[in-house]
XYZ file of C-alpha atoms in Angstrom:
389
model
C -121.002 -38.913 2.425
C -118.144 -39.793 4.847
C -115.584 -39.557 2.062
C -116.829 -36.102 1.168
C -116.532 -34.927 4.798
C -113.034 -36.388 5.013
C -111.908 -34.680 1.813
C -113.409 -31.415 3.001
C -111.464 -31.653 6.317
C -108.206 -32.419 4.485
C -108.793 -29.440 2.210
C -109.388 -27.193 5.221
C -106.227 -28.512 6.945
C -104.169 -27.936 3.786
C -105.493 -24.328 3.636
C -104.689 -23.726 7.331
C -101.207 -25.328 7.295
C -100.199 -24.241 3.835
C -99.049 -27.846 3.070
C -100.448 -30.574 0.912
C -101.380 -33.990 2.296
C -98.166 -35.564 0.930
C -95.994 -32.803 2.415
C -97.636 -33.267 5.828
C -97.023 -37.023 5.702
C -93.385 -36.488 4.757
C -92.848 -33.990 7.591
C -94.413 -36.342 10.129
C -92.257 -39.241 8.961
C -89.157 -37.033 9.161
C -90.069 -35.956 12.697
C -90.519 -39.572 13.744
C -87.181 -40.490 12.131
C -85.379 -37.709 14.012
C -86.938 -38.766 17.293
C -86.018 -42.381 16.633
C -82.414 -41.344 15.892
C -82.172 -39.411 19.172
C -83.599 -42.355 21.110
C -81.225 -44.720 19.333
C -78.202 -42.512 20.066
C -79.143 -42.279 23.746
C -79.522 -46.068 23.882
C -76.183 -46.586 22.133
C -74.447 -44.200 24.550
C -75.901 -46.015 27.555
C -74.926 -49.373 26.085
C -71.370 -48.168 25.409
C -70.960 -46.922 28.978
C -72.207 -50.233 30.346
C -69.877 -52.070 27.961
C -66.915 -49.982 29.176
C -67.676 -50.845 32.799
C -68.063 -54.525 31.941
C -64.892 -54.455 29.838
C -62.978 -52.956 32.765
C -64.127 -55.791 35.010
C -63.368 -58.391 32.339
C -59.919 -56.910 31.747
C -59.149 -57.151 35.458
C -60.236 -60.795 35.401
C -57.949 -61.483 32.447
C -54.967 -59.865 34.177
C -55.611 -61.798 37.375
C -56.114 -65.083 35.515
C -52.772 -64.530 33.792
C -50.984 -63.982 37.092
C -52.828 -66.965 38.499
C -50.706 -69.349 36.436
C -48.251 -69.388 39.346
C -48.800 -72.761 40.981
C -49.733 -72.970 44.651
C -48.414 -75.667 46.932
C -49.872 -77.387 49.974
C -48.209 -77.042 53.370
C -47.322 -79.774 55.861
C -47.667 -79.665 59.628
C -44.467 -79.507 61.632
C -45.237 -81.568 64.744
C -41.857 -81.799 66.508
C -39.730 -79.319 68.477
C -36.238 -79.960 69.863
C -35.278 -79.017 73.430
C -31.507 -78.722 73.689
C -29.775 -79.604 76.966
C -26.206 -79.029 78.167
C -25.512 -82.662 79.070
C -27.296 -86.006 79.095
C -27.442 -86.139 82.930
C -30.413 -83.753 82.758
C -32.398 -86.459 80.936
C -32.490 -88.511 84.141
C -33.856 -85.552 86.130
C -36.564 -84.899 83.536
C -37.623 -88.566 83.553
C -37.629 -88.689 87.382
C -38.025 -91.630 89.699
C -40.008 -94.351 87.880
C -40.843 -91.754 85.203
C -43.071 -89.596 87.425
C -41.617 -86.252 86.214
C -41.961 -86.985 82.501
C -45.531 -88.247 83.052
C -46.383 -85.063 84.947
C -44.987 -82.873 82.124
C -46.919 -84.831 79.491
C -50.151 -84.642 81.519
C -49.804 -80.892 82.184
C -48.854 -79.845 78.647
C -50.491 -82.489 76.419
C -47.141 -82.946 74.652
C -45.327 -86.242 74.159
C -41.766 -86.079 75.558
C -39.352 -88.344 73.658
C -36.101 -89.077 75.511
C -33.831 -91.310 73.431
C -30.149 -91.707 72.540
C -30.008 -88.391 70.649
C -27.107 -86.515 72.301
C -27.984 -83.333 74.247
C -31.537 -83.165 72.868
C -35.073 -84.075 73.887
C -37.912 -84.194 71.337
C -41.299 -82.606 72.033
C -44.032 -84.062 69.807
C -47.508 -82.517 69.411
C -49.716 -81.294 66.566
C -50.375 -78.016 68.455
C -47.390 -75.631 68.102
C -48.514 -73.492 71.054
C -48.599 -76.485 73.401
C -45.138 -77.465 72.159
C -43.882 -73.954 72.927
C -45.439 -74.071 76.418
C -43.704 -77.409 77.043
C -40.360 -76.116 75.715
C -40.396 -72.954 77.840
C -41.613 -74.864 80.915
C -38.799 -77.396 80.592
C -36.297 -74.586 80.140
C -37.496 -72.950 83.388
C -37.471 -76.286 85.260
C -33.971 -77.188 84.078
C -32.631 -73.679 84.860
C -34.211 -73.735 88.325
C -33.130 -77.303 89.087
C -36.281 -78.143 91.080
C -38.073 -80.783 89.015
C -40.971 -82.598 90.719
C -44.685 -83.011 89.840
C -46.015 -80.136 91.983
C -43.393 -77.728 90.659
C -44.045 -78.935 87.090
C -47.784 -78.124 87.329
C -47.026 -74.656 88.778
C -44.478 -73.785 86.054
C -46.683 -75.078 83.212
C -49.697 -73.037 84.423
C -47.575 -69.882 84.698
C -45.992 -70.433 81.266
C -49.419 -71.049 79.669
C -50.698 -67.689 80.945
C -47.521 -65.989 79.748
C -47.843 -67.479 76.250
C -51.544 -66.547 75.991
C -50.773 -62.921 76.874
C -47.886 -62.861 74.407
C -50.123 -64.304 71.644
C -52.696 -61.516 72.101
C -49.985 -58.827 72.060
C -48.420 -60.283 68.895
C -51.834 -60.322 67.182
C -52.558 -56.717 68.169
C -49.107 -55.495 67.058
C -49.461 -57.258 63.709
C -52.888 -55.693 63.043
C -51.598 -52.215 64.002
C -48.451 -52.577 61.860
C -50.543 -53.508 58.814
C -53.220 -50.877 59.448
C -55.994 -53.474 59.821
C -58.780 -52.421 62.180
C -61.851 -54.048 63.683
C -60.585 -57.644 63.880
C -62.536 -59.853 66.271
C -60.539 -60.658 69.479
C -60.552 -64.372 68.555
C -59.062 -63.586 65.129
C -56.410 -61.392 66.782
C -55.526 -64.322 69.046
C -55.374 -66.652 66.020
C -53.039 -64.269 64.191
C -50.795 -64.241 67.278
C -50.724 -68.052 67.349
C -49.249 -68.017 63.828
C -45.893 -67.026 65.334
C -45.535 -70.589 66.633
C -46.396 -72.288 63.347
C -44.097 -72.898 60.394
C -44.447 -74.482 56.959
C -41.384 -75.820 55.097
C -39.314 -73.822 57.591
C -41.156 -70.566 56.750
C -42.715 -68.856 59.768
C -46.475 -68.614 59.244
C -46.893 -65.131 60.746
C -44.055 -63.716 58.653
C -45.526 -65.408 55.565
C -49.014 -63.991 56.272
C -47.648 -60.455 56.762
C -45.773 -60.764 53.480
C -48.886 -62.016 51.663
C -50.944 -59.147 53.148
C -48.518 -56.518 51.839
C -48.293 -58.187 48.408
C -52.102 -58.332 48.182
C -52.428 -54.634 48.988
C -49.909 -53.680 46.288
C -51.497 -55.921 43.641
C -55.040 -54.759 44.488
C -53.956 -51.112 44.162
C -52.413 -51.828 40.755
C -55.662 -53.441 39.594
C -57.907 -50.691 40.976
C -59.426 -52.898 43.700
C -59.763 -52.276 47.450
C -56.237 -52.603 48.939
C -57.434 -52.619 52.571
C -59.802 -55.516 51.913
C -57.076 -57.411 50.021
C -54.572 -56.840 52.846
C -57.095 -58.120 55.394
C -57.746 -61.267 53.334
C -53.992 -61.776 52.874
C -53.312 -61.648 56.612
C -56.148 -64.049 57.454
C -55.754 -66.508 54.559
C -53.907 -69.153 56.642
C -55.719 -68.831 60.002
C -57.026 -72.388 59.502
C -53.462 -73.694 59.960
C -53.579 -72.955 63.697
C -56.642 -74.939 64.856
C -57.589 -75.118 68.539
C -58.305 -78.823 68.177
C -57.724 -81.602 65.654
C -59.932 -81.411 62.583
C -60.257 -83.204 59.249
C -61.217 -80.029 57.375
C -58.680 -78.464 54.963
C -57.108 -75.363 56.514
C -58.621 -73.046 53.877
C -62.198 -74.216 54.591
C -61.653 -74.079 58.363
C -60.236 -70.553 58.058
C -63.227 -69.473 55.960
C -65.653 -70.821 58.560
C -63.879 -68.915 61.333
C -63.905 -65.717 59.292
C -67.653 -66.093 58.673
C -68.246 -66.834 62.365
C -66.388 -63.687 63.457
C -68.109 -61.319 61.035
C -65.645 -60.872 58.167
C -66.966 -59.665 54.792
C -68.008 -62.257 52.159
C -65.108 -61.213 49.855
C -62.571 -61.918 52.632
C -64.222 -65.246 53.538
C -64.239 -66.374 49.900
C -60.573 -65.399 49.464
C -59.619 -67.492 52.508
C -61.663 -70.513 51.417
C -60.638 -70.418 47.750
C -56.871 -69.844 48.001
C -56.209 -73.591 47.509
C -59.163 -74.081 45.098
C -61.339 -75.939 47.638
C -64.273 -73.690 46.689
C -65.114 -71.542 43.653
C -63.780 -67.986 43.567
C -66.551 -65.393 43.604
C -64.506 -62.230 44.228
C -61.607 -60.580 42.397
C -59.761 -60.462 45.735
C -59.632 -64.292 45.854
C -57.166 -64.956 42.993
C -54.976 -62.092 44.259
C -54.644 -63.840 47.642
C -53.925 -67.164 45.914
C -51.212 -65.621 43.744
C -49.582 -63.680 46.588
C -49.588 -66.807 48.772
C -47.698 -68.642 46.017
C -45.317 -65.705 45.450
C -44.404 -65.534 49.152
C -43.856 -69.288 49.369
C -41.895 -69.488 46.112
C -39.514 -66.644 46.985
C -35.927 -68.014 46.943
C -34.869 -68.925 50.470
C -38.388 -68.587 51.930
C -38.886 -72.320 52.345
C -36.394 -75.139 52.699
C -37.721 -77.348 49.894
C -38.224 -74.404 47.551
C -34.683 -73.153 48.245
C -33.249 -76.569 47.304
C -35.188 -76.714 44.035
C -34.194 -73.109 43.294
C -30.474 -73.918 43.656
C -30.923 -77.005 41.492
C -32.644 -74.905 38.800
C -29.674 -72.522 38.706
C -27.286 -75.459 38.320
C -29.408 -76.913 35.498
C -29.411 -73.501 33.804
C -25.609 -73.343 33.861
C -25.296 -76.940 32.644
C -27.342 -76.099 29.531
C -24.567 -73.721 28.412
C -21.771 -76.255 29.024
C -23.298 -78.561 26.391
C -22.064 -76.172 23.653
C -18.567 -76.394 22.201
C -16.257 -73.493 23.062
C -17.995 -72.553 26.335
C -15.505 -72.155 29.199
C -17.671 -70.772 31.993
C -21.365 -70.139 32.660
C -22.928 -68.181 35.507
C -26.628 -67.947 36.395
C -27.115 -64.475 37.895
C -29.982 -62.197 39.017
C -31.854 -65.065 40.675
C -31.768 -67.103 37.461
C -33.123 -64.347 35.221
C -29.840 -64.049 33.301
C -27.273 -66.576 32.082
C -23.825 -65.161 31.396
C -21.654 -67.406 29.184
C -17.899 -67.062 28.547
C -16.508 -68.583 25.312
C -12.983 -69.194 23.990
C -12.013 -66.504 21.490
C -9.764 -68.976 19.568
C -12.606 -71.436 18.932
C -15.601 -69.102 18.667
C -15.939 -66.194 16.242
C -18.222 -63.185 16.752
C -20.804 -64.670 14.396
C -20.642 -68.011 16.196
C -21.100 -66.237 19.565
C -24.402 -64.794 18.355
C -25.507 -68.224 17.154
C -24.542 -69.854 20.468
C -26.548 -67.216 22.364
C -29.598 -67.975 20.234
C -29.168 -71.770 20.497
C -28.820 -71.660 24.306
C -31.951 -69.506 24.638
C -33.910 -71.939 22.462
C -32.685 -74.939 24.449
C -33.689 -73.279 27.751
C -37.088 -72.403 26.304
C -37.738 -75.959 25.090
C -36.258 -78.010 27.935
C -36.653 -76.016 31.158
C -39.494 -74.680 33.310
C -38.817 -71.212 34.690
C -40.720 -68.077 35.757
C -40.586 -64.976 33.524
C -37.720 -64.651 31.038
C -34.077 -65.720 30.960
C -31.626 -63.395 29.236
C -28.635 -65.175 27.645
C -25.441 -63.114 27.264
C -22.452 -64.651 25.484
C -19.125 -62.898 26.103
C -16.172 -63.418 23.744
C -13.036 -61.710 24.963
C -9.650 -61.604 23.239
C -6.660 -60.830 25.448
C -3.173 -60.163 24.149
C -0.586 -60.248 26.929
C 3.108 -59.344 26.691
C 5.618 -58.875 29.456
C 8.245 -56.141 29.466
C 11.509 -57.370 31.030
């Protein structure tokens, strides 16, 4: 009975729709297929857009990781300043009767005063560069004035300390304004100012930090990241090198803790803490700061030790060319990016000159470590000279 009713309904539906049962099934399946296609296309489009965004981020990571091959180097603390004097008679005045003056200076400044046989010089030893500067300026005022006794020493040191503190704040403010960095905590501004009195391998820390900040901004702009945030991280990356008191923490970790304490963004804090690989990098700003720190320190002439190794590398580059027969002169130019080689025209033919150029480039590639590329140019010159008498 049910089957009959079902068949009757199908027959009525076929009459109303003008389609057979098979045709209706086929149309429904086709409709479902079309809908499925549309849904699939929408899903694919969404997936592609997400993939493009992810690919952009991944590409940036790849670029940064490539630049990151530049090696960073650790800095050392410079703990000694030299106070120059006109003659050695002044040493006696600074020491005072039974050493009372030198003890008063050491007690007031917290700096060890070393008076030895070094001609026309007194050494000031202290881990804190600001205290060393206070001691140096105080001694300069005392020596210029001529009145050196414990009461006068305490007065001059107190006045010089206030003067230095005011100067530190002004330096920090000027630096932030020059770089277009706003909203720094007053303590961070003071720390930036203190950088003026700190150096690493002969490179002034404040100058280095300004350079890193500008490099970070340029690199972040090129990579489509936030240049202001990168510049901020670049300026603050070495604040841990000017501690208020002795600490066993690495300067990067100490700097990160200060930045967190004074309300800096997580990206900036991570960049400070990770620029010597003490912690894991979690922001794309972090490797930029690490790279720019290395670039600033590795710049020829920026640091004493780096300058020496740079000069030695140029000499080694020239010596590679002298190993080949027929080479008369070799000059490393363009900061070591090009080697210009002069050969004897009598010994070396044009074909041989090309071969020498290739052989030198291969020897440099296999035996030397160098940044970027080195172009090798071999010059063969024939001169015919006659004199008219």
